[in-house]
CSV table of N, CA and C in Angstrom, one decimal:
chain,number,residue,atom,x,y,z
S,1,MET,N,-25.6,23.9,-11.7
S,1,MET,CA,-24.5,23.3,-11.7
S,1,MET,C,-23.6,23.3,-13.0
S,2,GLU,N,-23.4,22.7,-14.4
S,2,GLU,CA,-23.0,22.8,-15.6
S,2,GLU,C,-22.8,23.7,-15.2
S,3,ARG,N,-23.8,25.0,-15.4
S,3,ARG,CA,-23.2,26.3,-16.1
S,3,ARG,C,-21.8,27.1,-15.1
S,4,MET,N,-21.5,26.7,-13.3
S,4,MET,CA,-20.8,26.5,-13.1
S,4,MET,C,-19.2,26.1,-13.6
S,5,THR,N,-19.5,24.9,-13.6
S,5,THR,CA,-18.9,23.6,-13.7
S,5,THR,C,-17.0,24.5,-15.6
S,6,THR,N,-18.7,24.8,-16.1
S,6,THR,CA,-17.8,25.4,-17.6
S,6,THR,C,-17.4,27.6,-16.9
S,7,PHE,N,-18.7,27.5,-16.4
S,7,PHE,CA,-17.4,29.2,-16.2
S,7,PHE,C,-15.9,28.9,-15.1
S,8,PHE,N,-16.1,28.0,-14.5
S,8,PHE,CA,-14.5,27.6,-13.5
S,8,PHE,C,-13.1,27.2,-14.9
S,9,ASP,N,-14.4,26.4,-15.3
S,9,ASP,CA,-13.1,25.6,-17.3
S,9,ASP,C,-12.2,26.8,-17.5
S,10,ILE,N,-13.4,27.7,-18.1
S,10,ILE,CA,-12.7,29.0,-18.5
S,10,ILE,C,-12.1,29.8,-17.9
S,11,VAL,N,-12.2,30.0,-16.9
S,11,VAL,CA,-11.6,30.6,-16.0
S,11,VAL,C,-9.0,30.0,-15.6
S,12,GLY,N,-10.1,29.0,-15.2
S,12,GLY,CA,-8.9,28.1,-14.9
S,12,GLY,C,-8.0,27.8,-17.1
S,13,ARG,N,-9.1,28.1,-17.4
S,13,ARG,CA,-7.4,28.1,-18.6
S,13,ARG,C,-6.9,29.0,-19.0
S,14,VAL,N,-8.2,31.0,-18.5
S,14,VAL,CA,-7.6,31.4,-18.6
S,14,VAL,C,-6.2,32.2,-17.6
S,15,SER,N,-6.6,31.4,-16.7
S,15,SER,CA,-5.1,31.6,-15.8
S,15,SER,C,-3.9,31.3,-15.9
S,16,TRP,N,-4.5,29.7,-16.7
S,16,TRP,CA,-3.2,28.5,-17.5
S,16,TRP,C,-2.5,30.0,-18.6
S,17,LEU,N,-3.2,29.9,-18.8
S,17,LEU,CA,-2.5,31.2,-20.2
S,17,LEU,C,-1.9,32.2,-20.0
S,18,LEU,N,-2.3,32.7,-18.0
S,18,LEU,CA,-1.8,34.3,-18.2
S,18,LEU,C,-0.2,33.3,-17.6
S,19,ALA,N,-0.6,32.2,-17.3
S,19,ALA,CA,1.0,31.8,-17.0
S,19,ALA,C,1.6,31.4,-17.5
S,20,VAL,N,1.3,30.4,-18.8
S,20,VAL,CA,2.1,30.7,-19.5
S,20,VAL,C,3.0,31.6,-20.7
S,21,VAL,N,2.5,33.2,-19.9
S,21,VAL,CA,3.0,34.0,-20.5
S,21,VAL,C,4.3,34.9,-19.7
S,22,ALA,N,2.8,33.8,-18.1
S,22,ALA,CA,4.9,34.7,-17.2
S,22,ALA,C,5.9,33.9,-17.3
S,23,LYS,N,5.7,32.5,-18.0
S,23,LYS,CA,7.3,31.5,-17.3
S,23,LYS,C,7.7,32.4,-19.0
S,24,LEU,N,6.8,32.7,-20.4
S,24,LEU,CA,7.7,33.0,-21.2
S,24,LEU,C,8.4,34.3,-20.5
S,25,LEU,N,7.9,35.3,-19.6
S,25,LEU,CA,9.0,37.0,-19.8
S,25,LEU,C,9.4,36.2,-18.8
S,26,ILE,N,10.2,34.9,-17.5
S,26,ILE,CA,10.7,33.9,-17.3
S,26,ILE,C,12.0,34.4,-18.6
S,27,GLY,N,11.8,33.1,-19.5
S,27,GLY,CA,12.6,33.0,-20.6
S,27,GLY,C,13.7,34.8,-20.8
S,28,MET,N,12.5,35.3,-20.7
S,28,MET,CA,12.9,36.9,-21.5
S,28,MET,C,13.7,37.4,-20.5
S,29,LEU,N,13.7,37.4,-19.2
S,29,LEU,CA,14.1,37.7,-18.3
S,29,LEU,C,15.5,37.3,-18.1
S,30,ILE,N,15.9,35.8,-18.0
S,30,ILE,CA,17.5,35.9,-17.9
S,30,ILE,C,17.9,35.9,-19.5
S,31,LEU,N,17.4,36.5,-20.9
S,31,LEU,CA,18.1,36.6,-21.1
S,31,LEU,C,18.3,38.2,-21.3
S,32,PHE,N,17.6,39.0,-21.0
S,32,PHE,CA,18.5,40.2,-20.3
S,32,PHE,C,19.1,40.7,-19.4
S,33,VAL,N,19.0,39.4,-18.7
S,33,VAL,CA,20.2,39.5,-17.3
S,33,VAL,C,21.2,39.5,-18.1
S,34,VAL,N,21.4,38.0,-19.2
S,34,VAL,CA,22.8,37.5,-19.8
S,34,VAL,C,23.1,38.3,-20.6
S,35,SER,N,22.5,38.7,-21.8
S,35,SER,CA,23.0,40.2,-22.2
S,35,SER,C,23.2,41.0,-21.7
S,36,ASP,N,23.1,41.7,-20.5
S,36,ASP,CA,23.4,42.5,-19.8
S,36,ASP,C,24.3,42.2,-19.2
S,37,VAL,N,24.6,41.7,-18.7
S,37,VAL,CA,25.5,40.8,-18.0
S,37,VAL,C,27.4,40.8,-19.1
S,38,LEU,N,26.0,39.9,-20.3
S,38,LEU,CA,28.3,39.4,-21.4
S,38,LEU,C,28.8,41.1,-22.5
S,39,ALA,N,26.8,42.5,-21.5
S,39,ALA,CA,27.6,43.9,-23.2
S,39,ALA,C,28.6,43.8,-22.4
S,40,ARG,N,28.5,44.0,-21.2
S,40,ARG,CA,29.3,44.8,-19.0
S,40,ARG,C,30.3,44.2,-19.5
S,41,ASN,N,30.9,43.0,-20.3
S,41,ASN,CA,32.3,42.0,-19.7
S,41,ASN,C,32.4,42.1,-21.2
S,42,LEU,N,32.3,42.0,-21.8
S,42,LEU,CA,32.7,41.9,-23.5
S,42,LEU,C,32.6,44.4,-23.9
S,43,GLY,N,33.2,44.9,-22.1
S,43,GLY,CA,32.9,46.0,-22.1
S,43,GLY,C,32.7,47.5,-23.8
S,44,MET,N,31.3,46.8,-24.1
S,44,MET,CA,30.8,47.4,-24.4
S,44,MET,C,29.8,47.8,-23.7
S,45,ARG,N,28.6,49.0,-24.5
S,45,ARG,CA,27.8,49.6,-22.8
S,45,ARG,C,26.9,48.8,-22.2
S,46,ALA,N,26.0,49.0,-21.9
S,46,ALA,CA,25.4,48.0,-21.2
S,46,ALA,C,23.8,48.7,-21.3
S,47,LEU,N,23.0,47.3,-21.0
S,47,LEU,CA,21.4,47.4,-21.9
S,47,LEU,C,21.2,48.6,-21.0
S,48,THR,N,20.7,50.0,-20.9
S,48,THR,CA,20.4,50.1,-19.3
S,48,THR,C,18.5,50.5,-19.8
S,49,TRP,N,18.6,49.8,-20.7
S,49,TRP,CA,17.2,49.3,-20.2
S,49,TRP,C,16.0,47.8,-19.9
S,50,ALA,N,17.2,47.2,-19.5
S,50,ALA,CA,17.5,46.0,-19.0
S,50,ALA,C,16.8,46.3,-17.5
S,51,ILE,N,17.6,47.1,-17.1
S,51,ILE,CA,17.1,46.8,-15.8
S,51,ILE,C,15.9,46.9,-15.7
S,52,SER,N,15.1,47.8,-16.3
S,52,SER,CA,13.3,48.5,-15.9
S,52,SER,C,13.3,48.3,-16.5
S,53,ALA,N,12.7,47.1,-17.2
S,53,ALA,CA,12.2,46.3,-18.1
S,53,ALA,C,11.8,44.6,-17.3
S,54,SER,N,13.8,44.1,-16.1
S,54,SER,CA,13.8,43.4,-15.2
S,54,SER,C,12.8,43.4,-14.5
S,55,GLU,N,12.7,44.9,-14.4
S,55,GLU,CA,11.9,44.6,-13.0
S,55,GLU,C,9.8,44.1,-13.1
S,56,TYR,N,9.9,45.4,-14.4
S,56,TYR,CA,8.8,45.4,-15.0
S,56,TYR,C,8.4,43.5,-15.1
S,57,SER,N,8.8,42.6,-15.6
S,57,SER,CA,8.2,42.1,-16.0
S,57,SER,C,8.3,41.1,-15.0
S,58,LEU,N,9.1,41.1,-13.9
S,58,LEU,CA,8.6,40.7,-12.1
S,58,LEU,C,7.4,40.3,-11.4
S,59,LEU,N,7.1,41.8,-12.2
S,59,LEU,CA,5.3,42.1,-11.0
S,59,LEU,C,5.5,41.1,-12.9
S,60,TYR,N,5.1,40.9,-13.6
S,60,TYR,CA,3.9,40.7,-14.3
S,60,TYR,C,4.5,38.9,-13.8
S,61,ILE,N,5.3,39.4,-14.0
S,61,ILE,CA,5.5,37.6,-13.8
S,61,ILE,C,4.9,36.8,-12.1
S,62,THR,N,4.8,37.7,-11.4
S,62,THR,CA,4.3,37.3,-9.5
S,62,THR,C,3.3,37.4,-9.9
S,63,PHE,N,2.5,38.8,-10.5
S,63,PHE,CA,0.7,38.4,-10.5
S,63,PHE,C,-0.1,37.7,-11.8
S,64,LEU,N,0.8,37.3,-13.0
S,64,LEU,CA,0.2,36.7,-14.1
S,64,LEU,C,0.1,35.1,-13.3
S,65,SER,N,1.0,35.0,-12.5
S,65,SER,CA,1.8,33.1,-12.7
S,65,SER,C,0.4,33.1,-11.3
S,66,MET,N,-0.2,34.3,-9.9
S,66,MET,CA,-1.0,34.0,-9.1
S,66,MET,C,-2.2,33.1,-9.1
S,67,PRO,N,-2.8,33.2,-10.4
S,67,PRO,CA,-3.8,32.1,-10.1
S,67,PRO,C,-4.1,31.1,-10.9
S,68,TRP,N,-3.1,30.7,-11.3
S,68,TRP,CA,-2.8,29.3,-11.6
S,68,TRP,C,-2.5,28.7,-10.7
S,69,LEU,N,-1.4,29.2,-9.6
S,69,LEU,CA,-0.6,28.7,-8.1
S,69,LEU,C,-2.2,28.2,-7.2
S,70,VAL,N,-2.9,28.9,-7.2
S,70,VAL,CA,-4.4,28.9,-6.5
S,70,VAL,C,-5.0,27.2,-7.7
S,71,ARG,N,-4.8,27.5,-8.0
S,71,ARG,CA,-5.3,27.3,-8.5
S,71,ARG,C,-5.3,25.8,-9.1
S,72,ILE,N,-3.4,24.9,-8.5
S,72,ILE,CA,-2.5,23.9,-9.0
S,72,ILE,C,-2.9,24.0,-7.5
S,73,LYS,N,-3.2,24.4,-6.5
S,73,LYS,CA,-2.2,24.9,-5.4
S,73,LYS,C,-1.0,25.0,-4.5
S,74,GLY,N,-0.6,25.5,-5.7
S,74,GLY,CA,1.6,25.3,-6.2
S,74,GLY,C,1.4,26.5,-5.5
S,75,HIS,N,1.1,26.8,-4.2
S,75,HIS,CA,0.8,28.6,-3.6
S,75,HIS,C,1.7,27.6,-1.8
S,76,VAL,N,1.8,28.2,-1.3
S,76,VAL,CA,2.0,28.4,0.3
S,76,VAL,C,0.7,28.3,1.4
S,77,PHE,N,0.9,27.1,1.7
S,77,PHE,CA,-0.8,27.2,3.0
S,77,PHE,C,-0.2,26.6,4.4
S,78,VAL,N,-0.3,26.6,5.3
S,78,VAL,CA,-0.5,26.6,7.0
S,78,VAL,C,-1.5,25.1,7.2
S,79,VAL,N,-1.1,23.7,7.5
S,79,VAL,CA,-2.0,23.1,7.6
S,79,VAL,C,-1.6,22.8,8.8
S,80,PHE,N,-1.3,22.9,9.8
S,80,PHE,CA,-1.1,22.1,11.3
S,80,PHE,C,-2.3,22.8,12.2
S,81,LEU,N,-2.5,24.0,12.7
S,81,LEU,CA,-4.4,24.4,13.2
S,81,LEU,C,-5.8,23.1,12.3
S,82,ARG,N,-5.9,23.1,11.3
S,82,ARG,CA,-6.5,22.3,10.3
S,82,ARG,C,-6.5,20.4,10.6
S,83,GLY,N,-5.2,20.6,11.4
S,83,GLY,CA,-4.8,19.0,11.6
S,83,GLY,C,-5.0,18.6,13.5
S,84,LEU,N,-5.8,19.8,14.1
S,84,LEU,CA,-5.5,19.6,15.6
S,84,LEU,C,-7.3,19.9,15.3
S,85,LEU,N,-8.3,20.0,14.2
S,85,LEU,CA,-9.5,20.7,14.6
S,85,LEU,C,-10.1,18.8,14.1
S,86,PRO,N,-11.5,18.3,14.4
S,86,PRO,CA,-11.7,17.6,14.6
S,86,PRO,C,-12.7,17.5,12.5
S,87,PRO,N,-13.0,17.1,12.3
S,87,PRO,CA,-13.2,17.0,10.7
S,87,PRO,C,-14.8,18.2,10.2
S,88,ALA,N,-15.3,18.3,11.3
S,88,ALA,CA,-16.5,19.3,11.5
S,88,ALA,C,-16.0,20.5,11.6
S,89,GLY,N,-14.9,21.0,12.1
S,89,GLY,CA,-14.2,22.2,12.6
S,89,GLY,C,-13.4,22.6,11.4
S,90,ARG,N,-13.0,21.0,11.0
S,90,ARG,CA,-11.8,21.8,9.0
S,90,ARG,C,-12.6,22.3,9.0
S,91,ALA,N,-13.8,21.3,8.3
S,91,ALA,CA,-15.0,22.1,7.2
S,91,ALA,C,-15.2,23.7,7.3
S,92,ALA,N,-15.1,24.4,8.4
S,92,ALA,CA,-15.4,25.5,9.2
S,92,ALA,C,-14.2,26.0,8.9
S,93,LEU,N,-13.6,25.9,9.3
S,93,LEU,CA,-11.7,26.5,8.8
S,93,LEU,C,-11.8,26.5,7.9
S,94,GLU,N,-11.9,25.5,6.7
S,94,GLU,CA,-11.7,26.3,5.2
S,94,GLU,C,-12.6,26.7,4.5
S,95,LYS,N,-13.8,27.2,4.4
S,95,LYS,CA,-14.4,28.1,4.8
S,95,LYS,C,-14.3,29.2,4.0
S,96,LEU,N,-13.8,29.4,5.7
S,96,LEU,CA,-13.6,30.3,6.3
S,96,LEU,C,-12.8,30.4,5.4
S,97,VAL,N,-11.7,29.6,5.5
S,97,VAL,CA,-9.6,31.2,4.5
S,97,VAL,C,-10.5,31.0,3.2
S,98,TYR,N,-11.1,30.3,2.7
S,98,TYR,CA,-11.5,30.8,0.8
S,98,TYR,C,-11.7,31.9,1.1
S,99,LEU,N,-13.1,31.9,2.4
S,99,LEU,CA,-14.1,33.2,1.8
S,99,LEU,C,-12.5,34.2,2.4
S,100,ALA,N,-11.9,34.9,3.0
S,100,ALA,CA,-11.2,35.5,3.4
S,100,ALA,C,-10.2,35.3,2.8
S,101,CYS,N,-9.8,34.8,1.8
S,101,CYS,CA,-8.8,35.0,0.6
S,101,CYS,C,-9.4,35.5,-0.6
S,102,ILE,N,-10.6,35.4,-0.1
S,102,ILE,CA,-11.4,35.7,-2.0
S,102,ILE,C,-11.9,37.4,-1.6
S,103,VAL,N,-11.7,38.0,0.0
S,103,VAL,CA,-12.4,39.4,0.6
S,103,VAL,C,-10.7,40.0,0.3
S,104,LEU,N,-10.0,39.1,-0.1
S,104,LEU,CA,-8.8,39.6,0.2
S,104,LEU,C,-8.1,40.4,-1.2
S,105,CYS,N,-8.3,38.9,-2.0
S,105,CYS,CA,-8.0,39.2,-3.6
S,105,CYS,C,-9.7,39.5,-4.0
S,106,LEU,N,-10.7,40.1,-3.8
S,106,LEU,CA,-10.8,41.2,-4.1
S,106,LEU,C,-11.1,42.6,-4.5
S,107,TYR,N,-10.8,42.3,-2.6
S,107,TYR,CA,-10.4,43.8,-1.8
S,107,TYR,C,-8.7,44.8,-2.7
S,108,LEU,N,-7.4,44.2,-3.1
S,108,LEU,CA,-6.1,44.5,-3.5
S,108,LEU,C,-6.4,44.7,-5.0
S,109,GLY,N,-7.5,44.0,-5.4
S,109,GLY,CA,-7.6,43.8,-7.4
S,109,GLY,C,-9.0,45.3,-7.4
S,110,TRP,N,-9.6,45.6,-6.2
S,110,TRP,CA,-10.0,46.5,-6.6
S,110,TRP,C,-9.8,47.5,-6.6
S,111,ILE,N,-8.5,47.5,-5.4
S,111,ILE,CA,-7.7,48.8,-5.3
S,111,ILE,C,-7.8,49.1,-6.6
S,112,ALA,N,-6.2,47.9,-7.5
S,112,ALA,CA,-6.0,48.2,-8.4
S,112,ALA,C,-6.7,48.8,-9.7
S,113,ALA,N,-7.5,48.3,-9.5
S,113,ALA,CA,-9.0,48.4,-11.0
S,113,ALA,C,-8.7,50.1,-10.8
S,114,SER,N,-8.6,50.4,-9.6
S,114,SER,CA,-9.2,52.2,-9.6
S,114,SER,C,-8.3,53.1,-9.5
S,115,SER,N,-7.1,52.2,-9.2
S,115,SER,CA,-5.8,53.0,-9.4
S,115,SER,C,-5.3,52.5,-11.5
S,116,LEU,N,-5.5,52.1,-11.4
S,116,LEU,CA,-5.7,51.7,-13.3
S,116,LEU,C,-6.8,52.5,-13.5
S,117,SER,N,-7.6,52.7,-13.6
S,117,SER,CA,-8.4,53.2,-13.4
S,117,SER,C,-7.9,55.0,-13.4
S,118,VAL,N,-7.5,55.4,-12.7
S,118,VAL,CA,-6.6,57.1,-12.5
S,118,VAL,C,-5.9,57.3,-13.8
S,119,ALA,N,-5.0,55.7,-13.7
S,119,ALA,CA,-4.0,56.5,-15.0
S,119,ALA,C,-4.6,55.9,-16.2
S,120,LEU,N,-5.6,55.8,-16.4
S,120,LEU,CA,-5.8,55.7,-17.3
S,120,LEU,C,-6.9,57.5,-17.8
S,121,ALA,N,-7.1,57.7,-17.7
S,121,ALA,CA,-8.1,58.8,-17.2
S,121,ALA,C,-6.6,60.2,-17.1
S,122,LYS,N,-6.2,59.8,-16.2
S,122,LYS,CA,-4.9,60.7,-16.2
S,122,LYS,C,-4.3,60.7,-17.6
S,123,GLY,N,-3.6,59.4,-17.7
S,123,GLY,CA,-2.8,59.0,-18.8
S,123,GLY,C,-1.4,58.8,-18.2
S,124,THR,N,-1.3,58.8,-17.3
S,124,THR,CA,0.1,58.8,-16.9
S,124,THR,C,1.1,58.4,-16.8
S,125,TYR,N,2.4,57.9,-16.3
S,125,TYR,CA,3.5,57.5,-16.7
S,125,TYR,C,4.2,56.7,-15.3
S,126,GLU,N,4.6,56.3,-15.7
S,126,GLU,CA,6.2,56.4,-15.3
S,126,GLU,C,7.1,55.9,-15.9
S,127,THR,N,8.5,57.0,-15.1
S,127,THR,CA,8.7,56.8,-16.1
S,127,THR,C,11.0,56.5,-15.4
S,128,ARG,N,11.7,55.7,-15.9
S,128,ARG,CA,12.3,54.4,-16.1
S,128,ARG,C,13.1,55.6,-16.4
S,129,THR,N,14.1,54.6,-17.2
S,129,THR,CA,15.4,54.7,-18.5
S,129,THR,C,14.6,54.4,-19.7
S,130,PHE,N,12.7,53.7,-19.3
S,130,PHE,CA,11.7,54.2,-20.9
S,130,PHE,C,10.0,53.7,-19.9
S,131,ASP,N,9.4,55.0,-21.0
S,131,ASP,CA,8.4,55.5,-20.3
S,131,ASP,C,7.2,54.1,-20.2
S,132,MET,N,7.2,53.7,-19.9
S,132,MET,CA,5.7,52.9,-19.1
S,132,MET,C,4.6,53.4,-18.6
S,133,PRO,N,3.4,52.9,-18.8
S,133,PRO,CA,1.9,53.8,-19.0
S,133,PRO,C,0.8,53.0,-17.7
S,134,LYS,N,1.4,53.8,-16.7
S,134,LYS,CA,1.2,53.5,-14.8
S,134,LYS,C,0.0,52.2,-15.0
S,135,TRP,N,-1.1,52.0,-16.7
S,135,TRP,CA,-2.2,51.6,-15.9
S,135,TRP,C,-1.3,50.4,-16.2
S,136,ALA,N,-0.3,49.4,-17.2
S,136,ALA,CA,0.3,48.8,-17.3
S,136,ALA,C,1.3,48.2,-16.5
S,137,VAL,N,0.9,49.2,-15.7
S,137,VAL,CA,1.5,48.2,-14.4
S,137,VAL,C,0.7,47.8,-13.5
S,138,PHE,N,-0.7,48.6,-13.5
S,138,PHE,CA,-1.8,48.3,-12.4
S,138,PHE,C,-2.9,46.3,-13.1
S,139,LEU,N,-2.6,46.9,-14.2
S,139,LEU,CA,-3.3,45.9,-14.5
S,139,LEU,C,-3.2,43.9,-14.7
S,140,PRO,N,-2.0,43.3,-14.4
S,140,PRO,CA,-1.6,42.6,-13.9
S,140,PRO,C,-2.0,42.9,-12.5
S,141,ILE,N,-2.2,43.3,-12.3
S,141,ILE,CA,-1.4,43.2,-10.0
S,141,ILE,C,-4.2,42.9,-10.6
S,142,MET,N,-4.4,43.9,-10.8
S,142,MET,CA,-6.3,44.2,-11.2
S,142,MET,C,-6.1,42.3,-11.4
S,143,LEU,N,-5.0,41.4,-12.5
S,143,LEU,CA,-6.3,40.4,-13.6
S,143,LEU,C,-5.3,39.2,-12.8
S,144,GLY,N,-4.4,39.5,-11.9
S,144,GLY,CA,-3.6,38.0,-11.1
S,144,GLY,C,-4.8,38.4,-9.7
S,145,PHE,N,-5.1,39.5,-9.0
S,145,PHE,CA,-5.9,39.4,-7.7
S,145,PHE,C,-7.2,38.9,-8.3
S,146,GLY,N,-7.8,39.6,-8.8
S,146,GLY,CA,-9.1,39.5,-10.0
S,146,GLY,C,-9.5,37.2,-10.1
S,147,LEU,N,-8.4,37.3,-10.7
S,147,LEU,CA,-8.5,35.8,-11.4
S,147,LEU,C,-7.8,34.7,-10.1
S,148,SER,N,-7.4,35.1,-9.2
S,148,SER,CA,-6.8,34.1,-7.5
S,148,SER,C,-8.3,34.7,-6.9
S,149,ALA,N,-9.7,36.1,-7.3
S,149,ALA,CA,-10.1,35.4,-7.0
S,149,ALA,C,-11.0,35.0,-6.7
S,150,LEU,N,-11.1,34.4,-8.1
S,150,LEU,CA,-11.9,33.4,-9.1
S,150,LEU,C,-12.2,32.2,-8.6
S,151,GLU,N,-10.9,31.7,-9.0
S,151,GLU,CA,-10.3,30.6,-8.7
S,151,GLU,C,-10.3,30.1,-6.2
S,152,TRP,N,-10.2,31.0,-5.4
S,152,TRP,CA,-10.6,30.6,-4.5
S,152,TRP,C,-12.3,30.2,-4.6
S,153,LEU,N,-13.3,30.8,-5.2
S,153,LEU,CA,-14.3,31.8,-5.5
S,153,LEU,C,-14.8,30.0,-5.8
S,154,ARG,N,-14.4,28.6,-6.8
S,154,ARG,CA,-14.1,28.3,-7.2
S,154,ARG,C,-13.8,26.7,-6.0
S,155,TYR,N,-13.7,26.6,-5.3
S,155,TYR,CA,-12.5,25.7,-3.8
S,155,TYR,C,-13.8,26.0,-3.1
S,156,LEU,N,-14.1,27.5,-3.0
S,156,LEU,CA,-15.9,27.1,-1.9
S,156,LEU,C,-16.8,26.6,-2.0
S,157,LEU,N,-17.3,26.7,-3.9
S,157,LEU,CA,-18.3,26.8,-4.0
S,157,LEU,C,-18.9,25.2,-4.5
S,158,THR,N,-17.6,24.3,-5.1
S,158,THR,CA,-17.7,23.1,-5.7
S,158,THR,C,-16.8,22.6,-4.0
S,159,PRO,N,-17.0,20.8,-4.4
S,159,PRO,CA,-16.4,20.2,-3.3
S,159,PRO,C,-15.0,19.8,-4.5
S,160,VAL,N,-14.0,20.7,-4.2
S,160,VAL,CA,-12.6,20.9,-4.4
S,160,VAL,C,-11.6,21.3,-3.9
S,161,SER,N,-11.0,21.0,-3.2
S,161,SER,CA,-10.9,21.9,-1.6
S,161,SER,C,-9.2,21.8,-2.2
S,162,MET,N,-8.9,22.3,-1.6
S,162,MET,CA,-7.2,23.2,-1.2
S,162,MET,C,-6.4,22.0,-0.7
S,163,TYR,N,-6.7,21.4,0.1
S,163,TYR,CA,-7.1,20.5,1.2
S,163,TYR,C,-6.4,18.7,1.2
S,164,ASP,N,-6.9,18.7,-0.2
S,164,ASP,CA,-7.7,17.5,-1.1
S,164,ASP,C,-6.4,16.5,-1.0
S,165,ILE,N,-5.1,17.0,-0.7
S,165,ILE,CA,-3.4,17.3,-1.6
S,165,ILE,C,-2.2,17.3,-0.4
S,166,ASP,N,-1.4,16.5,-0.2
S,166,ASP,CA,-0.7,16.4,1.0
S,166,ASP,C,0.8,17.7,0.4
S,167,PRO,N,0.9,18.5,1.5
S,167,PRO,CA,1.1,19.4,1.6
S,167,PRO,C,2.9,18.8,1.0
S,168,THR,N,3.3,18.0,1.0
S,168,THR,CA,4.3,17.6,0.5
S,168,THR,C,5.3,17.1,0.0
S,169,GLU,N,3.4,16.5,-0.9
S,169,GLU,CA,3.3,16.2,-2.4
S,169,GLU,C,4.0,17.5,-3.3
S,170,MET,N,4.3,18.4,-3.1
S,170,MET,CA,3.9,20.2,-4.0
S,170,MET,C,5.4,20.5,-3.3
S,171,GLU,N,6.2,19.8,-2.3
S,171,GLU,CA,7.6,21.0,-2.7
S,171,GLU,C,8.1,20.5,-3.4
S,172,GLY,N,9.3,21.9,-3.7
S,172,GLY,CA,10.2,21.9,-4.5
S,172,GLY,C,9.6,21.9,-6.0
S,173,MET,N,7.9,21.9,-6.9
S,173,MET,CA,7.5,22.2,-6.6
S,173,MET,C,7.9,23.5,-8.0
């Protein structure tokens, strides 16, 4: 049990670190947009790379923050059906939800990993205002889904429950 706790602590630290990177990317994204708008309003050339950089930043922000949001219960979840069930039914539904989330994350992570592998093997690029290696597009998706699966597994295998908090307490997070 101690090894499992240590493992999930490490997963939590990695999830937190990726969320920090996502926060930094949000700051950079704001700077990209403000710089581009400012340049245009001052009659200077638009920062053509800013649009592509913003799009890639949004991809990274979404998937790098996803595992941390699962860990801190900062994602959207519905509780109305659970509230209608007796305690045994709630527990069963909870485990079913965790399993479904694990399977979905592993499946989508596997697709991203397969696409990343193909992109690495072929050396393909996504061409916009600047070239981006396609593997770099699939990397945050694979990381996000892979670590999210581990966060859901933590809920399944430990006494921690995503339902041990009132969802209204997380509003406005």
